[in-house]
XYZ file of C-alpha atoms in Angstrom:
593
model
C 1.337 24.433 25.923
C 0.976 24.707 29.915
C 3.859 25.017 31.922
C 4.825 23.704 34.996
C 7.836 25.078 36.725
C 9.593 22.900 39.118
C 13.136 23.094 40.789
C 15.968 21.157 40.734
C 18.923 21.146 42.794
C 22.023 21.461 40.722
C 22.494 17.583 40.646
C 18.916 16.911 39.612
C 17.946 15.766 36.406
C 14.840 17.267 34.608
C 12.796 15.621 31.933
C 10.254 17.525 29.942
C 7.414 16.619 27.417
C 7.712 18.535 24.680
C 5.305 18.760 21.359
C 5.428 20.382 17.403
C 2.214 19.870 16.555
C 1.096 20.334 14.334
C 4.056 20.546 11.571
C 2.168 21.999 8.969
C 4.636 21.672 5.710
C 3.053 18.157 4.950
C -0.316 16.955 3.374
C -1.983 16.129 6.676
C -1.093 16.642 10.223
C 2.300 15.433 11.637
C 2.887 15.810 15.415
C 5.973 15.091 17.178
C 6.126 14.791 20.736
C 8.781 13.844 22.764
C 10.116 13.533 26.442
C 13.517 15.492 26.908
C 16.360 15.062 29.427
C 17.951 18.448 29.450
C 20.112 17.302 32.051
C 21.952 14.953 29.820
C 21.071 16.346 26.622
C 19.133 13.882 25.095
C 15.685 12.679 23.527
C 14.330 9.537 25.977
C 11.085 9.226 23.815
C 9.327 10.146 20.887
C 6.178 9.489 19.170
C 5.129 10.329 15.763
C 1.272 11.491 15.178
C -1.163 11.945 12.310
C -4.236 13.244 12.853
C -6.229 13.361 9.695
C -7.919 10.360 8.139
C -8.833 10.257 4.389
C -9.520 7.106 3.106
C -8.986 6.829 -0.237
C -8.535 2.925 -0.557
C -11.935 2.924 1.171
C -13.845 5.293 -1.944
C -12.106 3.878 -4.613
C -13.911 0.592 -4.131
C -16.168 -0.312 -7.351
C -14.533 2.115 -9.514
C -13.539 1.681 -13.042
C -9.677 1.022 -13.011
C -9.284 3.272 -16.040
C -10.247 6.477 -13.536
C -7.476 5.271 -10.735
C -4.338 7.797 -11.997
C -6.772 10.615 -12.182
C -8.162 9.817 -8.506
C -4.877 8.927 -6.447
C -3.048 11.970 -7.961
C -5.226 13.860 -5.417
C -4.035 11.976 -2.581
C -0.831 14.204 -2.573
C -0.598 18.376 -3.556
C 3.108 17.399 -4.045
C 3.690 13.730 -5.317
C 0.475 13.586 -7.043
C 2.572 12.668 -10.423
C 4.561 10.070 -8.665
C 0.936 8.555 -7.583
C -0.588 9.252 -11.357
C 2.760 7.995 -12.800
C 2.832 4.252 -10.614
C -1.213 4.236 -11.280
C -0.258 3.992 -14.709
C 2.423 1.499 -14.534
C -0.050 -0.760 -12.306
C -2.621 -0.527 -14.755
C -0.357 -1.532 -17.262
C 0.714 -4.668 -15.450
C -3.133 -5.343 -14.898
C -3.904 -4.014 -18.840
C -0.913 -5.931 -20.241
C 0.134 -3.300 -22.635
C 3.260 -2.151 -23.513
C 3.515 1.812 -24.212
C 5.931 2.615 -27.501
C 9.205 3.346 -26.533
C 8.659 7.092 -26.393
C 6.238 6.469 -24.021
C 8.213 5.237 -21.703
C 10.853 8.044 -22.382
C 7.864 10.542 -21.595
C 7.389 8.855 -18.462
C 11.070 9.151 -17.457
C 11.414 12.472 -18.407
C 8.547 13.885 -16.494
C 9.473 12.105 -13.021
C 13.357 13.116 -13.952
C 12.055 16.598 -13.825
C 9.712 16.273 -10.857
C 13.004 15.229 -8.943
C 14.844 18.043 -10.006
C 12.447 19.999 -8.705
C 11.606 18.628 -5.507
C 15.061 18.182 -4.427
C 16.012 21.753 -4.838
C 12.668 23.238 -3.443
C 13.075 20.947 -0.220
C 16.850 21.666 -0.060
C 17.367 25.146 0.279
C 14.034 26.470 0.781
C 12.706 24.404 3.042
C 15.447 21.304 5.049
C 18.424 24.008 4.721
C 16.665 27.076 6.617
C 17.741 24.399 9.518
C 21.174 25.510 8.482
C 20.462 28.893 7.972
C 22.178 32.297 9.372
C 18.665 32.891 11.273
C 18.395 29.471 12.448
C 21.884 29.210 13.859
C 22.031 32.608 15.486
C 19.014 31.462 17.741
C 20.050 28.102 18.266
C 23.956 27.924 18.218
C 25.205 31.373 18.341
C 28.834 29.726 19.206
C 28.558 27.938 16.040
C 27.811 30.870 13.618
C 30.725 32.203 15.279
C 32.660 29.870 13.968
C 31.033 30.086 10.424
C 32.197 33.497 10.243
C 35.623 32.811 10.443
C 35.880 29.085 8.487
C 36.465 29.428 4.628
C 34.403 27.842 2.365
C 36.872 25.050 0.750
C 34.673 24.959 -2.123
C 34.368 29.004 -2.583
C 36.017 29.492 -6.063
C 32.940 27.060 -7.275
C 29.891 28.177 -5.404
C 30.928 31.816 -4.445
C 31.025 32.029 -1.198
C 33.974 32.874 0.576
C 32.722 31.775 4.467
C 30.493 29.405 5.873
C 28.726 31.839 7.410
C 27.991 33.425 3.971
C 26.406 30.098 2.915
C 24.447 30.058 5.946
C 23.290 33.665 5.215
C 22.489 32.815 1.577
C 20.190 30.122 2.436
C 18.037 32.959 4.973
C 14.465 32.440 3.784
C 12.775 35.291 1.476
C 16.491 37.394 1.560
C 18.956 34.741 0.719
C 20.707 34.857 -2.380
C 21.226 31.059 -3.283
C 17.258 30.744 -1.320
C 15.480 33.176 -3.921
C 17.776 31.442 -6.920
C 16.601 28.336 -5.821
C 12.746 29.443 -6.337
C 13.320 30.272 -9.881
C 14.825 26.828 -10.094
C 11.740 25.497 -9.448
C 9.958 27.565 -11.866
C 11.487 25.933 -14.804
C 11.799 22.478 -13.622
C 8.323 23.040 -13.046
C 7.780 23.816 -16.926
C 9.933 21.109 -17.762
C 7.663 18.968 -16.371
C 4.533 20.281 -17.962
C 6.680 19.605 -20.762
C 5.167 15.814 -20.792
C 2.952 15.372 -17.818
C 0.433 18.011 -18.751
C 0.245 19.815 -15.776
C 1.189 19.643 -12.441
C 0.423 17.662 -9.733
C -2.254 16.421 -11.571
C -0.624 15.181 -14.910
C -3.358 15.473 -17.678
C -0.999 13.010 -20.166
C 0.244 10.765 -18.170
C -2.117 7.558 -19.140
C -1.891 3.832 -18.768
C -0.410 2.625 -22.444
C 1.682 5.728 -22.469
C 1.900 9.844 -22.370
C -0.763 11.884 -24.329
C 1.204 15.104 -25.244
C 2.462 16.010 -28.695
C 6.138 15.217 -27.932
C 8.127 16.810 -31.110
C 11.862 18.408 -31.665
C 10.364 21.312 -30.155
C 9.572 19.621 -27.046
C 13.101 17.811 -26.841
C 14.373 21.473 -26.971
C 12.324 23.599 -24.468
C 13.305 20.303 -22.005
C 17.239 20.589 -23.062
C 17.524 24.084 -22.592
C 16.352 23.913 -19.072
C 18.323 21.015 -18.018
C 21.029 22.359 -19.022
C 20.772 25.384 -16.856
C 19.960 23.037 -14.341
C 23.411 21.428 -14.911
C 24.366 24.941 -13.884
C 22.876 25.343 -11.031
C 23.799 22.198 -9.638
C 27.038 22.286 -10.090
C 27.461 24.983 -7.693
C 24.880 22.896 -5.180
C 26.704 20.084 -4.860
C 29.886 21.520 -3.097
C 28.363 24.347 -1.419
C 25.933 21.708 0.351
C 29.400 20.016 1.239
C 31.025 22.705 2.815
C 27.714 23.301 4.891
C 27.299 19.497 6.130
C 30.918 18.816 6.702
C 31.279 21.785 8.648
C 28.436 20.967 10.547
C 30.603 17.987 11.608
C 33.630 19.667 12.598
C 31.880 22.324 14.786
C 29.990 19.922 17.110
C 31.906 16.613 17.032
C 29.396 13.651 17.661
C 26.416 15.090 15.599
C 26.831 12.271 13.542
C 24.123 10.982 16.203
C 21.183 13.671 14.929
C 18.431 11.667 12.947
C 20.706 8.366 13.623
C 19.261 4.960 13.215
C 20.375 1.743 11.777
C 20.771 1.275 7.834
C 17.374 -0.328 7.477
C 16.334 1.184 4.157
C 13.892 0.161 0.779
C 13.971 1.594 -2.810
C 11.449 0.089 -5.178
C 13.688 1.647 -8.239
C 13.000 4.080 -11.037
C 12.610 5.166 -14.720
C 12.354 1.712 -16.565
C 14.221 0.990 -19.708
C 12.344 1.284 -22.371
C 14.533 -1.561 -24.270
C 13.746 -4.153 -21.294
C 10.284 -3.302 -19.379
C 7.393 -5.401 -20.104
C 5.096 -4.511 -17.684
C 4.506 -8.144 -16.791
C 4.899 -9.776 -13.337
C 6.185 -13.020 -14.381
C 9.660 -10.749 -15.705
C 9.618 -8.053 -13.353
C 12.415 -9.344 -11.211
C 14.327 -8.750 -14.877
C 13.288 -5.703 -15.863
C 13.427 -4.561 -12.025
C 16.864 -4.460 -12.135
C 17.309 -2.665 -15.577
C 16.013 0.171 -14.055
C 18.322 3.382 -13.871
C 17.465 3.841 -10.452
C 17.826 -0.182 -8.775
C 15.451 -1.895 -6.328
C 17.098 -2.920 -2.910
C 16.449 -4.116 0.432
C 18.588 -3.455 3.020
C 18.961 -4.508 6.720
C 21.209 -3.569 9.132
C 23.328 -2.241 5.990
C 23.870 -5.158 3.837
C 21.593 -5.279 0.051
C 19.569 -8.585 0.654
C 17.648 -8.411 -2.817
C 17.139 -6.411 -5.583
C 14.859 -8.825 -6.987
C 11.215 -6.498 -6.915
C 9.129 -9.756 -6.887
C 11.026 -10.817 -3.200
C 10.156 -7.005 -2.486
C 6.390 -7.310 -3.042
C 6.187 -10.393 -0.994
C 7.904 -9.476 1.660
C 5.808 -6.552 2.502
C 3.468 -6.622 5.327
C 1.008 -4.033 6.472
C 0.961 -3.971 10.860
C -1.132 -1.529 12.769
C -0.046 -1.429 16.139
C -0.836 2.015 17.383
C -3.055 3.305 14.409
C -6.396 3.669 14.804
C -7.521 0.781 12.432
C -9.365 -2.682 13.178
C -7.628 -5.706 12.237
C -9.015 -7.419 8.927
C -7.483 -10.756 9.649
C -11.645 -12.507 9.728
C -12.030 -9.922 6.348
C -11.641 -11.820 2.964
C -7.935 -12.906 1.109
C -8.201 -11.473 -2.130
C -5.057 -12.883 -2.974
C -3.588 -16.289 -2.137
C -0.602 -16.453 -4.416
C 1.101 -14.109 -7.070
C 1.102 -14.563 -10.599
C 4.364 -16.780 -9.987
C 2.482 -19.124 -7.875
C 4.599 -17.801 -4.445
C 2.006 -17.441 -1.583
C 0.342 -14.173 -0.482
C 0.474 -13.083 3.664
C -2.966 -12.217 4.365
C -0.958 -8.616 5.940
C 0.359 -7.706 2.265
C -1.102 -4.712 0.296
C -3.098 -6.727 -1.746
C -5.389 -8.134 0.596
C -4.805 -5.227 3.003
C -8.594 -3.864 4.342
C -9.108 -0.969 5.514
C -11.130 -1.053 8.667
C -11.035 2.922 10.273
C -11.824 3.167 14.501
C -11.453 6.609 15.300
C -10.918 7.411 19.031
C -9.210 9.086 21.581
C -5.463 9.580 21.227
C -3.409 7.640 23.810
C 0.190 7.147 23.574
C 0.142 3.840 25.781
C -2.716 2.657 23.120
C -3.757 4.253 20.023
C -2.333 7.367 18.212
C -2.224 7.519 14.791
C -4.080 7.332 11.519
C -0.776 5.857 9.684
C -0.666 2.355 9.760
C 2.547 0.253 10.379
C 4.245 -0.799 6.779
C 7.165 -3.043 7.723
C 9.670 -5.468 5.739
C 9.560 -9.293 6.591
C 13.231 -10.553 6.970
C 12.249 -14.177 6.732
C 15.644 -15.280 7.509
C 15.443 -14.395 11.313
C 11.523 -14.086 11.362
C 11.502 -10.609 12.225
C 9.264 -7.676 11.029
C 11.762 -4.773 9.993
C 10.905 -0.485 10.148
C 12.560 0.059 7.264
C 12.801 3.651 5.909
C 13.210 5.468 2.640
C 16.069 7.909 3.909
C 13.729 10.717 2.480
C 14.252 8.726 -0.793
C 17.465 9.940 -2.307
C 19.481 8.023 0.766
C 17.957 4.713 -0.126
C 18.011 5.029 -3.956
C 21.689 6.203 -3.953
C 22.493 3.603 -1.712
C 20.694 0.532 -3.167
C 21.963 1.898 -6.607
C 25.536 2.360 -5.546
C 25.915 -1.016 -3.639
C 24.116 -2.941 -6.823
C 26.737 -1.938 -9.187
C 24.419 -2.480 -11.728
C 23.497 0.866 -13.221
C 25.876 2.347 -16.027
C 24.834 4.779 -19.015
C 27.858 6.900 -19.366
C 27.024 10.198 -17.590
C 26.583 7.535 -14.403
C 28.467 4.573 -13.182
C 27.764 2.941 -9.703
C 30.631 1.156 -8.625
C 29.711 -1.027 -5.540
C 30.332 1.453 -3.649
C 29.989 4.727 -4.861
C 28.056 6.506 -7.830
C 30.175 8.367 -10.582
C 28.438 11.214 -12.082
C 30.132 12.932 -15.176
C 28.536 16.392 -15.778
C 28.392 17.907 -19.372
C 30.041 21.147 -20.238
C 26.860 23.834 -20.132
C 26.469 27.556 -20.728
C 28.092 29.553 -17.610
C 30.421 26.172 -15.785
C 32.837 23.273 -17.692
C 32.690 20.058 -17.380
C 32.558 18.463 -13.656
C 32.886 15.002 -12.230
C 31.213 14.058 -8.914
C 30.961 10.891 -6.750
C 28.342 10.576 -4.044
C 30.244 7.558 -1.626
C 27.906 5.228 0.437
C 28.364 7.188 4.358
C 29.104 4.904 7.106
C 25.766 5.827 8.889
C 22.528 7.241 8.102
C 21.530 10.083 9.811
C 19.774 13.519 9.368
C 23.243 15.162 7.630
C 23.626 12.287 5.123
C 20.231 12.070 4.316
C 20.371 15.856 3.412
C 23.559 15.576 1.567
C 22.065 12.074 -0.515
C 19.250 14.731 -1.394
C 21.803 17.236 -2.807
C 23.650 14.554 -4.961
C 19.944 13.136 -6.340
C 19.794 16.578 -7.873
C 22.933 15.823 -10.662
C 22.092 12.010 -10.783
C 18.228 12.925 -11.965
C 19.471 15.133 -14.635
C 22.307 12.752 -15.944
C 19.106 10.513 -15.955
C 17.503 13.021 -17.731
C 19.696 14.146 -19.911
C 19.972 9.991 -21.153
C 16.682 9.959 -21.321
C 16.422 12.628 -24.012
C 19.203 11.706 -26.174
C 17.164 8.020 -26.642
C 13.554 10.217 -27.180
C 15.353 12.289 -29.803
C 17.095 8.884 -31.519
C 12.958 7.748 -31.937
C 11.722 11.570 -32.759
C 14.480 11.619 -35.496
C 12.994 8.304 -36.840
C 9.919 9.326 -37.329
C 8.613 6.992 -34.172
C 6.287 9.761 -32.630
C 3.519 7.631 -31.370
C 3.841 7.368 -27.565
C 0.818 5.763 -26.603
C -1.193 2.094 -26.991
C -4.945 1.317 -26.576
C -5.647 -1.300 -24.241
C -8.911 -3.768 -22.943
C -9.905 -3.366 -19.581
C -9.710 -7.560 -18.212
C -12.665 -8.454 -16.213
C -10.166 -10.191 -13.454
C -6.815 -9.134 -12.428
C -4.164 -8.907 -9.789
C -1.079 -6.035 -10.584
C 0.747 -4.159 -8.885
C 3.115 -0.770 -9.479
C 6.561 0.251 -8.001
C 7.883 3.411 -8.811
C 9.692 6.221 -6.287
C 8.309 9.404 -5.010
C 10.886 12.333 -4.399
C 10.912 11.292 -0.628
C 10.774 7.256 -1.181
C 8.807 4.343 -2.458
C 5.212 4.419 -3.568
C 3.487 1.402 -4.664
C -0.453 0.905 -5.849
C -1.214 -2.796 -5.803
C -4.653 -3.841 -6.916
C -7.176 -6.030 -7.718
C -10.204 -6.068 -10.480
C -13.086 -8.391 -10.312
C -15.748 -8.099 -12.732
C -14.203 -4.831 -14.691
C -14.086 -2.889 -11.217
C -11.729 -2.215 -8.739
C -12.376 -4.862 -5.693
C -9.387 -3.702 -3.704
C -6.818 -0.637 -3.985
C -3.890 -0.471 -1.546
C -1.453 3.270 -2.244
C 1.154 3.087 0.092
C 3.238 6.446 -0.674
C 6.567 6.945 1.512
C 5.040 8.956 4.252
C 3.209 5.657 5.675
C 6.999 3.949 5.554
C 8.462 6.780 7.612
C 6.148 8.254 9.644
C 4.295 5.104 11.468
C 4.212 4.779 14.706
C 4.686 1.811 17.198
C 4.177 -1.602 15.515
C 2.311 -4.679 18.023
C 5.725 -5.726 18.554
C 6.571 -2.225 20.385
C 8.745 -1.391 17.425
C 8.900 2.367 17.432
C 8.351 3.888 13.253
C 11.825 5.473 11.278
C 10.568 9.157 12.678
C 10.414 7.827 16.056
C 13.272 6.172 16.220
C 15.499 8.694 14.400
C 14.748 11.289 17.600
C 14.756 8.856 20.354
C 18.250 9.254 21.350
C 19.084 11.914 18.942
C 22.234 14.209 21.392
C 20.519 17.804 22.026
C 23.413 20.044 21.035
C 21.191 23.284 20.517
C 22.688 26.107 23.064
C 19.369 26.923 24.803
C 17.835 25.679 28.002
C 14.509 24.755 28.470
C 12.896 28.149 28.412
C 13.741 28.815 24.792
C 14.372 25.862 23.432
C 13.746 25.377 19.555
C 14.023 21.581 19.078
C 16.264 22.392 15.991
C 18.526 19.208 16.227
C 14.872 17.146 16.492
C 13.793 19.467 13.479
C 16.873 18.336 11.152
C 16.442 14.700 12.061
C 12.703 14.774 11.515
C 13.286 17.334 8.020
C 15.413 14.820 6.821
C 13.384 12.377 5.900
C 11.282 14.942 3.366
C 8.228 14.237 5.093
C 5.856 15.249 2.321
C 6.465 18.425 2.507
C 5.057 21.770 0.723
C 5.174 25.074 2.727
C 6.796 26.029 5.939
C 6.797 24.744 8.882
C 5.409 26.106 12.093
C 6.589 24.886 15.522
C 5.072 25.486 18.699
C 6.540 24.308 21.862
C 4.952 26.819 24.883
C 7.699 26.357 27.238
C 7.568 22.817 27.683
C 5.806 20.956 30.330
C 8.009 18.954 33.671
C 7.416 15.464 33.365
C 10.396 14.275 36.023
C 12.398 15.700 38.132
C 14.687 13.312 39.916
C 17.258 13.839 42.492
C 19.957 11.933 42.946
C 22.196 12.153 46.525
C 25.749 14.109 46.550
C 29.053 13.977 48.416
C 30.052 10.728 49.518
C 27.634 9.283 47.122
C-alpha cells in the first residue's frame, strides 16, 4: 500500500485509509478497510469485502435432492459437517422420515464433537495469538508490563502463576497451552470420525439417519476422549478468565473493541431425539426442545424462540453486493406449510442473479449478500449477528430458561454447568452469566464457555445412545421416498453461528436451494437502507488503544473485534497494511480559539 506523507501541525487531526486484505484464515477472501483518526484514536469507517464468488445455489439447480449433503459439505473446508449435518435435517423435513433414536444421538454426538474442536482450535491457536506475549510486546508493550507483574487469580487451576505467563503460553508454534491445544484437536477430531465418517466431508451422515456401525466400542473410544476433554477444559475456562478480565483492568474502556448493540440470532442445536419430528407443522415444538434454544434478539431483549417466526422473518437484501435484484424472477413460495405468507426476499424464493464489476465503496463491493431480520413490530430490517456463534447460543439459551439435563441448567440468566470428576481434575461447577454488552472480549470468552457446555451436551448425549445400545436398538438409520413436490427447510448451528438450507423440489429435482452459513450473517456489507453489516459496524467506532502511531501500526484492537466473530476461519492470518495512506488532514485554529 502507497504512502502519502503529509504534515500536521500539532493541533491537526489526521485520518488515514487503512486495508487487511486479504485476511486469508477464511474460505474466501475477507478484506477490511477502514478510515482511521489517529488523532482521536478511533475507527470513523469501515467496510467489509469479499472477493470471491462461487455459486453454489446457482449449480445445484436440477439436482437430485438425495446428492445435496454430499455437495454443500464442499462449500466450507471447516463447517462442511455443519452444512452435511442441516442438509440432512432439511431433507428430512422434505423426506418426512424420522431417523431411530440413535440416529439422532449420532447426529448430536458428531456436531458435539465438531464444537469441541472448533472452539479450542480457534481459541488459542488462532483468536488468542491476539492476546499473545508476541502480540502484546509489539502492540502494547506498557501492557505486557503489567502482565508480568499481575498474578493469575486462577493459577492453582490452570498453572500459571502471571498473566504474562498465560500470554507467553498462548505464543504460536512455542507456547505451552498453544501446542496442547493442537493435540486437542487431534482427538476431538477422531471423536468425530467416530460417527460422521470423516471429516469435513462426513461419509455417514445421511438423511434418515447416520451410516456407521455405532456399538459399545464406539460409545467407549468417544467417552474416553471426552473425558480428557473435561480435562482440558477445566483448566480453559479460568485461564481464559484471567486473560479477558485483565484485559479490562489494564486499558479501562476496552469494553468498546468489537462493540455493537445486542442484535443477535441462534437457530438452536442437537434435537431431542424423544420430541423431533422433522415436520414443519411442529417445529415451533420441537424447536424449543432443543439443548441448544432458538432466539431472536433485538436491542437485547429474546423476542421469539418460536423457529417457525424465525424462518419467516428472514429476508435476504443486497445493497452493496454485486447481485441483481430477482424481485420480476418467479415466487416459488407463497405461504409455508402453516398457511403464513412467504416475502418474496426470504430464502426460499431467494434467486441468485451474479453482476460482477468493479469494486466501489460508494456503490458495489461485495459478493456477500445482505441477510437481515424483519422486526415487524417497528417495520425495520435488523443486522443481526451470530456473536461468532457461542455468544448468541449462550445467550438465547440462558435468557430462555428452558434447557435443563442435569450436567446444564439455564436459569434466565445464566447457564450452570456441572463438570464430572475425570482422570487428572475433580469435579467443577461453572456458570457462564449473560455480559452487559457484546463486544470482541465477550464474544471470545462465550467461545471459551461453549467448550464445557458442548461436552456436558455430549456427555448426555452418550449416556441416552448407550441406554438404546444396551437394548439392543442398534439400527440408526430409515429408508425414505424421494416426493415429487416439496417445500423444507433445515436449522441447525455452525461453530461460528446459524446455518440454514431451505429448499424446494419440483418434479423429484431440486428447483431452488438457498445455504445461508453464518459468514453471510456477519460479514455483509451495507444493506439499501445504508445499514452497515455486524463486521462493519463492530470496527466503526471501535477506541484504538494499540501504543503505535501510524508508521507501525498493527490494527490489533480492529483484529480482536473482527477475530471475534470466528469468521470462518482455518489457518493464519496475514495482515498487510503498507504504512497507511492520508486521507484528511484537517487543521483546526489555536489560542484564542
Amino acid at each position: 500500500m502507497a504512502t502519502l506523507q503529509t504534515p500536521a501541525t500539532a493541533s491537526g487531526v489526521v485520518v488515514k485509509e487503512m486495508a487487511w486484505d486479504p485476511i486469508t484464515r477464511i474460505v474466501g477472501s475477507l478484506g477490511i478497510h477502514t478510515e482511521i483518526d489517529f488523532t482521536n484514536r478511533k475507527v470513523n469507517k469501515c467496510y467489509s469485502t469479499s472477493m470471491i464468488f462461487r455459486g453454489f445455489d446457482i449449480f445445484m439447480k436440477g439436482i437430485d435432492p438425495r446428492d445435496t449433503h454430499f455437495i454443500t459439505s464442499r462449500i466450507c473446508g471447516i463447517c462442511g459437517d455443519n452444512h452435511c449435518t442441516v442438509s440432512c435435517l432439511n431433507q428430512n423435513m422434505a423426506y418426512g422420515v424420522k431417523p431411530p433414536k440413535l440416529g439422532d444421538y449420532a447426529f448430536n454426538l458428531a456436531e458435539t464433537a465438531d464444537y469441541m474442536f472448533d472452539h479450542a482450535i480457534f481459541n488459542d491457536c488462532m483468536a488468542n495469538v491476539d492476546f499473545c506475549e508476541q502480540m502484546v510486546k509489539e502492540t502494547n508493550p506498557s501492557v505486557l508490563a503489567k502482565a508480568e507483574n499481575t498474578s493469575a487469580p486462577h493459577s492453582d487451576i490452570h498453572g500459571y502463576k502471571t498473566i504474562a505467563d498465560i500470554m507467553r503460553a498462548l505464543n504460536p508454534f512455542t507456547g505451552s497451552f498453544y501446542l496442547e491445544t493442537l493435540g486437542v484437536a487431534r482427538y476431538t477430531r477422531e471423536m468425530y470420525c467416530l460417527f460422521g465418517g470423516r471429516h469435513t466431508h462426513p461419509s455417514t451422515i445421511l438423511p434418515g439417519g447416520c451410516s456407521a456401525d455405532i456399538t459399545h466400542q464406539t460409545m467407549t473410544d468417544y467417552y474416553v476422549r471426552l473425558m480428557r476433554y473435561m480435562d482440558y477444559i477445566k483448566r480453559t475456562v479460568p485461564m481464559h478468565d484471567d486473560l479477558y478480565d485483565f484485559f479490562y483492568e489494564a486499558m479501562p474502556g476496552y469494553e468498546r473493541v468489537g462493540y455493537r448493540d445486542t442484535d443477535i440470532i441462534c437457530w438452536g442445536a442437537f434435537d431431542d431425539p424423544e420430541y423431533v419430528t422433522y415436520e414443519y407443522k411442529t417445529m415451533t415444538d420441537w424447536g424449543r426442545k432443543r439443548f441448544i434454544t432458538p432466539g431472536l434478539v433485538f436491542k437485547g431483549e429474546l423476542i421469539t424462540t418460536d423457529l417457525v417466526e424465525i424462518n419467516l422473518a428472514m429476508r435476504i437484501l443486497l445493497g452493496h453486493s454485486y447481485f441483481d435484484d430477482w424481485d420480476q424472477a418467479e415466487t416459488f413460495v407463497t405461504h409455508d406449510p402453516l398457511g403464513n405468507p412467504v416475502d418474496k426476499r426470504h430464502p426460499w424464493n431467494k434467486q441468485t442473479i451474479p453482476k460482477p464489476q468493479k469494486r466501489d465503496f460508494n456503490g458495489k463491493y461485495s459478493w456477500v449478500a445482505a441477510p437481515r431480520m424483519y422486526d415487524k413490530r417497528n417495520d425495520i430490517y435488523v443486522a443481526t449477528d451470530t456473536g461468532g456463534g457461542p455468544f448468541a447460543r449462550n445467550w438465547c439459551t440462558a435468557k430462555a430458561g428452558l434447557v435443563d439435563i442435569g450436567y446444564l441448567k439455564a436459569t434466565g440468566s445464566s447457564i450452570q454447568m456441572v463438570l464430572p470428576k475425570s482422570l487428572n481434575m475433580p469435579e467443577m461447577e461453572l456458570e457462564w452469566k449473560i455480559p452487559p454488552w457484546s463486544n470482541a472480549v465477550e464474544r471470545d470468552r462465550a467461545r471459551t464457555y461453549h467448550q464445557p457446555i458442548s461436552a456436558l451436551i455430549g456427555l448426555y448425549n452418550l449416556e441416552k445412545a448407550l441406554v438404546e445400545v444396551r437394548a439392543g436398538r442398534t439400527k440408526s438409520w430409515n429408508s425414505f421416498t424421494v416426493p415429487e413436490e416439496a417445500v423444507s427447510c433445515g436449522f441447525h448451528e455452525a461453530a461460528r453461528g446459524v446455518i440454514s438450507h431451505h429448499m424446494v423440489i419440483r418434479n423429484g429435482k431440486v428447483a431452488n436451494y438457498q445455504p445461508y452459513p453464518p459468514t453471510p450473517w456477519n460479514g455483509n456489507p451495507r444493506d439499501k437502507f445504508g445499514t452497515p453489516g455486524p463486521y462493519e459496524d463492530a470496527v466503526q467506532n471501535t477506541p484504538i488503544f494499540e501504543e503505535n502511531g501510524p508508521e507501525n501500526f498493527k490494527g490489533i484492537d480492529i483484529m480482536r473485534a473482527v477475530r471475534s466473530f470466528d469468521p470462518c476461519l482455518p489457518c493464519g492470518v496475514h495482515m498487510y497494511t503498507g504504512k497507511g495512506r492520508v486521507k484528511k488532514v484537517q487543521h483546526t485554529p489555536t489560542g484564542m480559539c
